[in-house]
Structure formats: structure tokens, C-alpha cells
PDB file of C-alpha atoms in Angstrom:
ATOM      1  CA  MET A   1       0.000   0.000   0.000  1.00 70.00           C
ATOM      2  CA  THR A   2       2.907   2.363   0.650  1.00 91.00           C
ATOM      3  CA  GLN A   3       3.832   2.055  -3.014  1.00 95.00           C
ATOM      4  CA  ASN A   4       0.266   2.907  -4.032  1.00 96.00           C
ATOM      5  CA  ILE A   5       0.157   5.899  -1.688  1.00 97.00           C
ATOM      6  CA  ASP A   6       3.381   7.196  -3.215  1.00 97.00           C
ATOM      7  CA  ALA A   7       2.015   6.649  -6.719  1.00 98.00           C
ATOM      8  CA  ALA A   8      -1.206   8.510  -5.930  1.00 98.00           C
ATOM      9  CA  ALA A   9       0.749  11.408  -4.437  1.00 98.00           C
ATOM     10  CA  GLU A  10       2.965  11.549  -7.521  1.00 98.00           C
ATOM     11  CA  ARG A  11      -0.056  11.600  -9.848  1.00 98.00           C
ATOM     12  CA  LEU A  12      -1.606  14.541  -8.024  1.00 98.00           C
ATOM     13  CA  ALA A  13       1.720  16.369  -7.700  1.00 97.00           C
ATOM     14  CA  GLU A  14       2.303  16.096 -11.450  1.00 98.00           C
ATOM     15  CA  ALA A  15      -1.157  17.515 -12.131  1.00 97.00           C
ATOM     16  CA  ARG A  16      -0.376  20.449  -9.855  1.00 96.00           C
ATOM     17  CA  ALA A  17       3.028  21.048 -11.476  1.00 96.00           C
ATOM     18  CA  THR A  18       1.870  20.767 -15.090  1.00 96.00           C
ATOM     19  CA  GLY A  19      -1.538  22.393 -14.740  1.00 96.00           C
ATOM     20  CA  THR A  20      -3.126  19.384 -16.413  1.00 97.00           C
ATOM     21  CA  PRO A  21      -5.829  17.495 -14.470  1.00 97.00           C
ATOM     22  CA  CYS A  22      -5.165  13.817 -13.922  1.00 98.00           C
ATOM     23  CA  ALA A  23      -7.182  10.641 -13.629  1.00 98.00           C
ATOM     24  CA  PRO A  24      -8.776   9.864 -10.246  1.00 97.00           C
ATOM     25  CA  VAL A  25      -6.555   8.153  -7.676  1.00 98.00           C
ATOM     26  CA  ARG A  26      -9.174   5.775  -6.297  1.00 96.00           C
ATOM     27  CA  ASP A  27      -7.681   2.997  -8.408  1.00 96.00           C
ATOM     28  CA  LEU A  28      -4.594   3.221  -6.173  1.00 97.00           C
ATOM     29  CA  ILE A  29      -6.145   3.821  -2.733  1.00 96.00           C
ATOM     30  CA  GLY A  30      -9.209   2.237  -1.215  1.00 86.00           C
ATOM     31  CA  THR A  31      -9.846   3.922   2.118  1.00 94.00           C
ATOM     32  CA  VAL A  32     -10.114   7.414   3.555  1.00 95.00           C
ATOM     33  CA  GLU A  33      -7.145   6.589   5.804  1.00 96.00           C
ATOM     34  CA  ASP A  34      -5.062   5.873   2.704  1.00 97.00           C
ATOM     35  CA  ALA A  35      -6.282   9.133   1.177  1.00 97.00           C
ATOM     36  CA  TYR A  36      -5.134  11.134   4.198  1.00 97.00           C
ATOM     37  CA  ALA A  37      -1.774   9.368   3.936  1.00 97.00           C
ATOM     38  CA  VAL A  38      -1.537  10.681   0.359  1.00 98.00           C
ATOM     39  CA  GLN A  39      -2.492  14.168   1.540  1.00 98.00           C
ATOM     40  CA  GLU A  40       0.222  14.001   4.201  1.00 97.00           C
ATOM     41  CA  ARG A  41       2.820  12.955   1.590  1.00 97.00           C
ATOM     42  CA  LEU A  42       1.911  16.000  -0.487  1.00 98.00           C
ATOM     43  CA  THR A  43       1.944  18.251   2.589  1.00 98.00           C
ATOM     44  CA  GLU A  44       5.423  17.052   3.535  1.00 97.00           C
ATOM     45  CA  ARG A  45       6.612  17.653  -0.017  1.00 97.00           C
ATOM     46  CA  LEU A  46       5.343  21.251  -0.003  1.00 97.00           C
ATOM     47  CA  LEU A  47       6.805  21.971   3.429  1.00 97.00           C
ATOM     48  CA  ALA A  48      10.153  20.582   2.311  1.00 97.00           C
ATOM     49  CA  GLY A  49       9.954  22.887  -0.715  1.00 96.00           C
ATOM     50  CA  GLY A  50       9.687  25.971   1.485  1.00 97.00           C
ATOM     51  CA  HIS A  51       5.923  26.451   1.582  1.00 97.00           C
ATOM     52  CA  ARG A  52       4.524  27.703   4.903  1.00 97.00           C
ATOM     53  CA  LEU A  53       1.492  26.115   6.541  1.00 98.00           C
ATOM     54  CA  ALA A  54      -0.996  28.889   7.380  1.00 98.00           C
ATOM     55  CA  GLY A  55      -4.105  27.017   8.503  1.00 98.00           C
ATOM     56  CA  ARG A  56      -6.681  24.395   7.563  1.00 98.00           C
ATOM     57  CA  LYS A  57      -9.884  24.134   5.565  1.00 98.00           C
ATOM     58  CA  ILE A  58     -12.926  22.072   6.420  1.00 97.00           C
ATOM     59  CA  GLY A  59     -14.973  20.442   3.688  1.00 95.00           C
ATOM     60  CA  LEU A  60     -18.153  18.365   3.519  1.00 92.00           C
ATOM     61  CA  THR A  61     -19.893  20.476   6.159  1.00 93.00           C
ATOM     62  CA  SER A  62     -23.212  20.359   4.316  1.00 84.00           C
ATOM     63  CA  ARG A  63     -25.488  17.429   5.173  1.00 81.00           C
ATOM     64  CA  ALA A  64     -26.531  17.193   1.530  1.00 73.00           C
ATOM     65  CA  VAL A  65     -22.934  16.894   0.351  1.00 79.00           C
ATOM     66  CA  GLN A  66     -22.179  14.333   3.078  1.00 79.00           C
ATOM     67  CA  GLU A  67     -25.080  12.237   1.818  1.00 81.00           C
ATOM     68  CA  GLN A  68     -23.729  12.573  -1.726  1.00 74.00           C
ATOM     69  CA  PHE A  69     -20.403  11.075  -0.623  1.00 78.00           C
ATOM     70  CA  GLY A  70     -21.977   8.595   1.775  1.00 79.00           C
ATOM     71  CA  VAL A  71     -20.232   9.949   4.876  1.00 81.00           C
ATOM     72  CA  GLY A  72     -21.319  11.396   8.200  1.00 82.00           C
ATOM     73  CA  THR A  73     -18.348  13.620   8.976  1.00 88.00           C
ATOM     74  CA  PRO A  74     -16.474  16.504   7.328  1.00 94.00           C
ATOM     75  CA  ASP A  75     -12.986  16.291   5.864  1.00 96.00           C
ATOM     76  CA  PHE A  76      -9.995  18.621   6.088  1.00 98.00           C
ATOM     77  CA  GLY A  77      -7.173  19.997   3.992  1.00 98.00           C
ATOM     78  CA  MET A  78      -4.108  22.178   4.479  1.00 98.00           C
ATOM     79  CA  LEU A  79      -3.895  25.908   3.789  1.00 98.00           C
ATOM     80  CA  PHE A  80      -0.518  27.276   2.766  1.00 98.00           C
ATOM     81  CA  ALA A  81       0.455  30.931   2.827  1.00 98.00           C
ATOM     82  CA  ASP A  82       0.860  31.105  -0.942  1.00 97.00           C
ATOM     83  CA  MET A  83      -2.777  30.034  -1.363  1.00 98.00           C
ATOM     84  CA  ALA A  84      -3.973  33.312   0.197  1.00 98.00           C
ATOM     85  CA  VAL A  85      -5.137  36.058  -2.184  1.00 98.00           C
ATOM     86  CA  PRO A  86      -5.598  39.665  -0.976  1.00 98.00           C
ATOM     87  CA  ASP A  87      -9.166  40.948  -0.876  1.00 98.00           C
ATOM     88  CA  GLY A  88     -10.200  42.275  -4.286  1.00 97.00           C
ATOM     89  CA  GLU A  89      -7.191  40.914  -6.155  1.00 97.00           C
ATOM     90  CA  GLU A  90      -7.194  38.717  -9.249  1.00 97.00           C
ATOM     91  CA  ILE A  91      -6.369  35.029  -9.461  1.00 97.00           C
ATOM     92  CA  PRO A  92      -4.404  34.397 -12.660  1.00 96.00           C
ATOM     93  CA  ALA A  93      -6.011  32.097 -15.198  1.00 94.00           C
ATOM     94  CA  GLY A  94      -4.902  28.530 -14.602  1.00 94.00           C
ATOM     95  CA  ALA A  95      -3.695  29.110 -11.051  1.00 96.00           C
ATOM     96  CA  VAL A  96      -6.515  26.896  -9.759  1.00 97.00           C
ATOM     97  CA  LEU A  97      -7.572  23.919 -11.849  1.00 97.00           C
ATOM     98  CA  GLN A  98     -11.326  23.719 -12.538  1.00 97.00           C
ATOM     99  CA  PRO A  99     -12.120  26.476 -10.007  1.00 97.00           C
ATOM    100  CA  ARG A 100     -15.318  26.912  -8.042  1.00 96.00           C
ATOM    101  CA  ALA A 101     -16.145  29.554  -5.436  1.00 97.00           C
ATOM    102  CA  GLU A 102     -17.929  29.304  -2.101  1.00 96.00           C
ATOM    103  CA  ALA A 103     -18.497  31.785   0.715  1.00 97.00           C
ATOM    104  CA  GLU A 104     -17.415  30.891   4.233  1.00 97.00           C
ATOM    105  CA  VAL A 105     -16.649  32.143   7.718  1.00 98.00           C
ATOM    106  CA  ALA A 106     -12.939  32.196   8.526  1.00 98.00           C
ATOM    107  CA  LEU A 107     -11.598  32.070  12.076  1.00 98.00           C
ATOM    108  CA  VAL A 108      -8.122  33.291  12.971  1.00 98.00           C
ATOM    109  CA  LEU A 109      -6.646  31.797  16.116  1.00 98.00           C
ATOM    110  CA  ASP A 110      -4.873  33.581  18.937  1.00 98.00           C
ATOM    111  CA  ASP A 111      -3.976  30.437  20.900  1.00 98.00           C
ATOM    112  CA  ASP A 112      -3.013  26.829  20.214  1.00 98.00           C
ATOM    113  CA  LEU A 113      -5.692  24.120  20.319  1.00 98.00           C
ATOM    114  CA  VAL A 114      -3.789  21.075  21.538  1.00 98.00           C
ATOM    115  CA  HIS A 115      -6.146  19.184  23.864  1.00 97.00           C
ATOM    116  CA  GLU A 116      -7.207  15.655  23.015  1.00 95.00           C
ATOM    117  CA  ARG A 117     -10.819  16.782  23.307  1.00 97.00           C
ATOM    118  CA  HIS A 118     -11.869  20.432  23.098  1.00 98.00           C
ATOM    119  CA  THR A 119     -15.021  22.253  24.087  1.00 98.00           C
ATOM    120  CA  VAL A 120     -16.762  25.021  22.191  1.00 97.00           C
ATOM    121  CA  ALA A 121     -15.547  27.333  24.953  1.00 98.00           C
ATOM    122  CA  ASP A 122     -11.966  26.334  24.146  1.00 98.00           C
ATOM    123  CA  VAL A 123     -12.504  27.248  20.502  1.00 98.00           C
ATOM    124  CA  ILE A 124     -14.142  30.570  21.367  1.00 98.00           C
ATOM    125  CA  ARG A 125     -11.378  31.471  23.789  1.00 98.00           C
ATOM    126  CA  ALA A 126      -8.687  30.582  21.236  1.00 98.00           C
ATOM    127  CA  THR A 127     -10.269  32.596  18.398  1.00 98.00           C
ATOM    128  CA  ALA A 128      -8.952  36.120  17.924  1.00 98.00           C
ATOM    129  CA  PHE A 129     -11.536  37.151  15.322  1.00 98.00           C
ATOM    130  CA  ALA A 130     -13.709  36.079  12.411  1.00 98.00           C
ATOM    131  CA  LEU A 131     -13.603  37.244   8.792  1.00 98.00           C
ATOM    132  CA  PRO A 132     -15.727  36.715   5.686  1.00 98.00           C
ATOM    133  CA  ALA A 133     -13.977  34.471   3.194  1.00 98.00           C
ATOM    134  CA  ILE A 134     -14.240  33.130  -0.322  1.00 98.00           C
ATOM    135  CA  GLU A 135     -12.679  29.727  -0.781  1.00 97.00           C
ATOM    136  CA  VAL A 136     -11.731  28.899  -4.350  1.00 98.00           C
ATOM    137  CA  VAL A 137     -11.809  25.142  -4.500  1.00 97.00           C
ATOM    138  CA  GLY A 138     -10.222  23.276  -7.372  1.00 97.00           C
ATOM    139  CA  SER A 139      -9.598  19.717  -8.391  1.00 97.00           C
ATOM    140  CA  ARG A 140      -6.451  18.199  -9.784  1.00 97.00           C
ATOM    141  CA  VAL A 141      -8.727  15.296 -10.820  1.00 97.00           C
ATOM    142  CA  ARG A 142     -10.060  15.590 -14.353  1.00 98.00           C
ATOM    143  CA  ASP A 143     -13.704  16.750 -14.727  1.00 97.00           C
ATOM    144  CA  TRP A 144     -14.225  16.720 -10.936  1.00 96.00           C
ATOM    145  CA  ASP A 145     -14.648  12.951 -11.237  1.00 96.00           C
ATOM    146  CA  ILE A 146     -14.153  12.430  -7.515  1.00 94.00           C
ATOM    147  CA  THR A 147     -15.155  10.111  -4.731  1.00 92.00           C
ATOM    148  CA  LEU A 148     -14.336  10.763  -1.079  1.00 93.00           C
ATOM    149  CA  PRO A 149     -10.818   9.231  -1.279  1.00 95.00           C
ATOM    150  CA  ASP A 150     -10.065  11.331  -4.379  1.00 96.00           C
ATOM    151  CA  THR A 151     -10.939  14.658  -2.775  1.00 95.00           C
ATOM    152  CA  VAL A 152      -9.276  13.853   0.548  1.00 97.00           C
ATOM    153  CA  ALA A 153      -6.058  12.820  -1.181  1.00 98.00           C
ATOM    154  CA  ASP A 154      -6.229  15.998  -3.256  1.00 98.00           C
ATOM    155  CA  ASN A 155      -5.980  18.162  -0.116  1.00 98.00           C
ATOM    156  CA  ALA A 156      -9.783  18.287   0.195  1.00 97.00           C
ATOM    157  CA  SER A 157      -9.855  19.987  -3.214  1.00 96.00           C
ATOM    158  CA  ALA A 158      -8.195  23.113  -1.805  1.00 97.00           C
ATOM    159  CA  GLY A 159      -7.197  25.812  -4.282  1.00 98.00           C
ATOM    160  CA  MET A 160      -6.882  29.371  -2.976  1.00 98.00           C
ATOM    161  CA  TYR A 161      -8.722  31.571  -0.500  1.00 98.00           C
ATOM    162  CA  VAL A 162      -9.523  35.232   0.076  1.00 98.00           C
ATOM    163  CA  LEU A 163     -10.127  36.852   3.461  1.00 98.00           C
ATOM    164  CA  GLY A 164     -11.923  40.076   4.254  1.00 98.00           C
ATOM    165  CA  ASN A 165      -9.998  42.853   5.962  1.00 96.00           C
ATOM    166  CA  ARG A 166     -12.261  43.821   8.888  1.00 96.00           C
ATOM    167  CA  PRO A 167     -11.788  41.502  11.886  1.00 98.00           C
ATOM    168  CA  VAL A 168     -14.873  40.908  14.028  1.00 98.00           C
ATOM    169  CA  ARG A 169     -14.858  39.445  17.514  1.00 98.00           C
ATOM    170  CA  LEU A 170     -17.105  36.431  18.030  1.00 97.00           C
ATOM    171  CA  GLY A 171     -19.139  38.245  20.659  1.00 96.00           C
ATOM    172  CA  ASP A 172     -20.183  40.837  18.074  1.00 97.00           C
ATOM    173  CA  VAL A 173     -21.753  38.454  15.536  1.00 97.00           C
ATOM    174  CA  ASP A 174     -24.176  35.512  15.541  1.00 97.00           C
ATOM    175  CA  LEU A 175     -22.396  33.044  13.289  1.00 97.00           C
ATOM    176  CA  ARG A 176     -25.310  30.593  13.271  1.00 96.00           C
ATOM    177  CA  LEU A 177     -27.900  33.064  12.007  1.00 96.00           C
ATOM    178  CA  CYS A 178     -25.692  35.242   9.792  1.00 97.00           C
ATOM    179  CA  GLY A 179     -26.970  35.369   6.242  1.00 97.00           C
ATOM    180  CA  MET A 180     -24.691  35.028   3.209  1.00 97.00           C
ATOM    181  CA  VAL A 181     -25.056  36.200  -0.368  1.00 98.00           C
ATOM    182  CA  LEU A 182     -22.472  35.329  -3.030  1.00 98.00           C
ATOM    183  CA  GLU A 183     -22.676  37.313  -6.263  1.00 98.00           C
ATOM    184  CA  ARG A 184     -20.999  36.548  -9.587  1.00 97.00           C
ATOM    185  CA  ARG A 185     -20.619  39.544 -11.898  1.00 96.00           C
ATOM    186  CA  GLY A 186     -23.192  41.390  -9.791  1.00 96.00           C
ATOM    187  CA  GLU A 187     -25.846  38.674  -9.964  1.00 97.00           C
ATOM    188  CA  GLN A 188     -26.858  36.481  -7.048  1.00 98.00           C
ATOM    189  CA  ALA A 189     -25.271  33.050  -7.411  1.00 97.00           C
ATOM    190  CA  SER A 190     -25.520  31.447  -3.954  1.00 96.00           C
ATOM    191  CA  THR A 191     -27.185  32.136  -0.613  1.00 96.00           C
ATOM    192  CA  GLY A 192     -27.071  30.519   2.803  1.00 95.00           C
ATOM    193  CA  THR A 193     -26.564  30.976   6.517  1.00 96.00           C
ATOM    194  CA  GLY A 194     -24.111  29.958   9.203  1.00 96.00           C
ATOM    195  CA  ALA A 195     -26.445  27.150  10.214  1.00 96.00           C
ATOM    196  CA  ALA A 196     -25.690  25.409   6.888  1.00 94.00           C
ATOM    197  CA  CYS A 197     -22.179  24.688   8.186  1.00 95.00           C
ATOM    198  CA  LEU A 198     -22.757  21.724  10.544  1.00 95.00           C
ATOM    199  CA  GLY A 199     -25.420  23.755  12.309  1.00 95.00           C
ATOM    200  CA  HIS A 200     -22.867  26.406  13.345  1.00 97.00           C
ATOM    201  CA  PRO A 201     -19.361  27.269  12.073  1.00 97.00           C
ATOM    202  CA  LEU A 202     -18.000  26.725  15.589  1.00 98.00           C
ATOM    203  CA  ASN A 203     -19.196  23.108  15.428  1.00 97.00           C
ATOM    204  CA  ALA A 204     -17.004  22.640  12.366  1.00 97.00           C
ATOM    205  CA  ALA A 205     -14.048  24.328  14.078  1.00 98.00           C
ATOM    206  CA  LEU A 206     -14.501  22.103  17.128  1.00 98.00           C
ATOM    207  CA  TRP A 207     -14.455  18.978  14.960  1.00 97.00           C
ATOM    208  CA  LEU A 208     -11.311  20.207  13.237  1.00 98.00           C
ATOM    209  CA  ALA A 209      -9.489  21.044  16.477  1.00 98.00           C
ATOM    210  CA  ASP A 210      -9.974  17.513  17.840  1.00 98.00           C
ATOM    211  CA  THR A 211      -9.172  15.876  14.513  1.00 98.00           C
ATOM    212  CA  MET A 212      -5.936  17.776  13.971  1.00 98.00           C
ATOM    213  CA  VAL A 213      -4.639  16.730  17.390  1.00 98.00           C
ATOM    214  CA  ARG A 214      -5.352  13.085  16.529  1.00 97.00           C
ATOM    215  CA  VAL A 215      -3.422  13.303  13.249  1.00 96.00           C
ATOM    216  CA  GLY A 216      -0.461  15.108  14.811  1.00 96.00           C
ATOM    217  CA  ARG A 217      -0.885  18.553  13.247  1.00 97.00           C
ATOM    218  CA  PRO A 218      -2.725  20.559  15.932  1.00 98.00           C
ATOM    219  CA  LEU A 219      -4.014  24.033  15.209  1.00 98.00           C
ATOM    220  CA  ARG A 220      -1.663  26.779  16.364  1.00 98.00           C
ATOM    221  CA  ALA A 221      -1.890  30.461  17.186  1.00 98.00           C
ATOM    222  CA  GLY A 222      -2.023  32.460  13.969  1.00 98.00           C
ATOM    223  CA  ASP A 223      -3.687  29.699  11.957  1.00 98.00           C
ATOM    224  CA  THR A 224      -6.614  30.502   9.691  1.00 98.00           C
ATOM    225  CA  VAL A 225      -9.534  28.074   9.703  1.00 98.00           C
ATOM    226  CA  LEU A 226     -11.969  28.039   6.790  1.00 98.00           C
ATOM    227  CA  THR A 227     -14.985  26.536   8.507  1.00 98.00           C
ATOM    228  CA  GLY A 228     -16.968  25.378   5.472  1.00 96.00           C
ATOM    229  CA  ALA A 229     -19.395  26.615   2.846  1.00 95.00           C
ATOM    230  CA  LEU A 230     -22.459  28.622   3.886  1.00 95.00           C
ATOM    231  CA  GLY A 231     -24.243  27.877   0.612  1.00 93.00           C
ATOM    232  CA  PRO A 232     -23.924  26.061  -2.709  1.00 92.00           C
ATOM    233  CA  VAL A 233     -20.602  26.168  -4.530  1.00 93.00           C
ATOM    234  CA  VAL A 234     -20.519  28.093  -7.822  1.00 96.00           C
ATOM    235  CA  PRO A 235     -18.356  27.338 -10.908  1.00 96.00           C
ATOM    236  CA  ALA A 236     -15.890  30.103 -11.781  1.00 97.00           C
ATOM    237  CA  ALA A 237     -14.863  31.087 -15.300  1.00 96.00           C
ATOM    238  CA  PRO A 238     -12.135  33.416 -16.604  1.00 96.00           C
ATOM    239  CA  GLY A 239     -13.273  37.012 -16.223  1.00 96.00           C
ATOM    240  CA  ASP A 240     -15.672  36.270 -13.371  1.00 98.00           C
ATOM    241  CA  VAL A 241     -15.795  38.548 -10.348  1.00 98.00           C
ATOM    242  CA  PHE A 242     -17.223  37.219  -7.084  1.00 98.00           C
ATOM    243  CA  GLU A 243     -18.315  39.195  -4.050  1.00 98.00           C
ATOM    244  CA  ALA A 244     -19.525  37.578  -0.837  1.00 98.00           C
ATOM    245  CA  ARG A 245     -21.388  39.399   1.912  1.00 98.00           C
ATOM    246  CA  VAL A 246     -21.797  37.745   5.298  1.00 98.00           C
ATOM    247  CA  GLU A 247     -24.121  39.460   7.753  1.00 98.00           C
ATOM    248  CA  GLY A 248     -22.164  40.879  10.683  1.00 98.00           C
ATOM    249  CA  LEU A 249     -18.793  40.221   9.034  1.00 98.00           C
ATOM    250  CA  GLY A 250     -18.839  42.392   5.929  1.00 98.00           C
ATOM    251  CA  ASP A 251     -17.789  41.570   2.391  1.00 98.00           C
ATOM    252  CA  VAL A 252     -14.919  40.050   0.439  1.00 98.00           C
ATOM    253  CA  ARG A 253     -14.187  40.031  -3.288  1.00 98.00           C
ATOM    254  CA  VAL A 254     -12.066  38.141  -5.811  1.00 98.00           C
ATOM    255  CA  ALA A 255     -11.630  38.231  -9.588  1.00 98.00           C
ATOM    256  CA  PHE A 256     -10.522  35.565 -12.063  1.00 98.00           C
ATOM    257  CA  GLY A 257      -8.084  36.497 -14.788  1.00 96.00           C
ATOM    258  CA  LYS A 258      -8.956  35.977 -18.437  1.00 89.00           C
ATOM    259  CA  GLU A 259      -7.149  33.366 -20.481  1.00 77.00           C
ATOM    260  CA  ASP A 260      -5.408  35.982 -22.637  1.00 62.00           C
ATOM    261  CA  GLY A 261      -4.310  37.939 -19.556  1.00 52.00           C
ATOM    262  CA  ARG A 262      -6.533  40.951 -20.306  1.00 51.00           C
TER     263      ARG A 262
END
């Protein structure tokens, strides 16, 4: 199995390096545990290459999407510093393979979360502030032909992410009831609320904190946590401009470069 894990990691790494989507990796790995082993191989490779780990992302926080994949829990992926895009800036064409956009709540931590089992109070106390975010997911797997092992191995389909610039303390916003509107080129493309994310974004963060301790990569002070989509994901095309507004948190914007660079 080690040989298969290495082969799956190499397939995904080549797709990332060449900008050409690859075949699914489920022919090489059969379990979610194997898929996380592939993700860890790719994480180690990026860290060895000088990339800096800046946080984590949580996926599969929607009950509907969990049912689609036949699972009852979320998944996670790594966020690196070079995946962050300044608010309002443009993502060059091809920088994310097969991109899609979703609006989320981001938490930025002020303390480590290293207990074997955390409480919601631990997460609240460790959180410095919240921000609106747009996660740009992407798949190295051709045509988004993915099962759960494929997306987990592919770093939970992480691409890039954009954070708003106005930090808000948790006591100043109701993350469960906050409404979200995501617009594409000025037209409404997705709506939702904080409750769509495992009932509350803090529930997702709590799951992540415990999970990351178990896998040996606990959340640390300064980490950014993308807690999961607040509404349906939207395909992104060259020239698109997305703006997300999250009630109580403000707005965040990102553009996608055209193929010809203009």
C-alpha cells in the first residue's frame, strides 16, 4: 500500500506542477485513511519545498454533500500561505484547476488548540476574530470525477482563498444566524446561513481542532480556519468577479483572470 500511496501522491503532484488534471486516484487507494496518507505525503513535499502552513480548511460540512459522498463527517485539507489572495485581487487564469467559489466564515486563532478533546468554549477562547472568506476550490482530478478518497487525497480539493480585511470578535456576531449572499458579476449566485455549516461554524471548528490533534498537526496560534461553505458552490470562469457578503462580518471580493491575460 505504501507504493500505491506514493504513486497517488505523484499523480496529483504532477497535475499540480503541469496544470493538467489527472485521472482519479481511487484505483490506487481504497480507504479514507489511505487518502489522508496521500495528503500528508503531499503536505510534507510542499513543506520541504519551502511552503509555509498557514491554517486548515474544512470540507463536507453540508449534510446534503455528506449524503452525496456517503459519509457522516467533514474532511480537512491544508492551507498554505501562498494560497492566500488579498481581498479584491485577481487570481491568474490557470492558477486553480477547474475552479469553483464558495463563501465561508474564517476564524483566525490567537492560541493553540492542543487538547485531546476540546469544548466550544476552548474554541471561542482561542479565536482572535472572524472574517468573511471566499474559498476557491479546485480539483487536480479531471472533470471533478471524484469520490471521497479522491478529494481527501487531493488536499480536500483546496485551491486558494480570500479573506476580508475587517476583523470581528465572536461576541459581536451571531455566526449561526448570519446570512450570506455570493454574487458573480453582480448577480446572485448562492445564498445561505451559518447554520448550513454543521449547524454552526463553531461546530465545524470544534471537529477540526480535535481531529488535527489526533493526526499530529494541531491548530496553532495564527492559523486561519476556513470553517466550510455557507451555501452552494458556484463554478468560476475566466473574467468572473465574485463578491460575498456575510451578515455581521462584511464583504470580500475576488476576480478571475482571463485566459489571454486581459
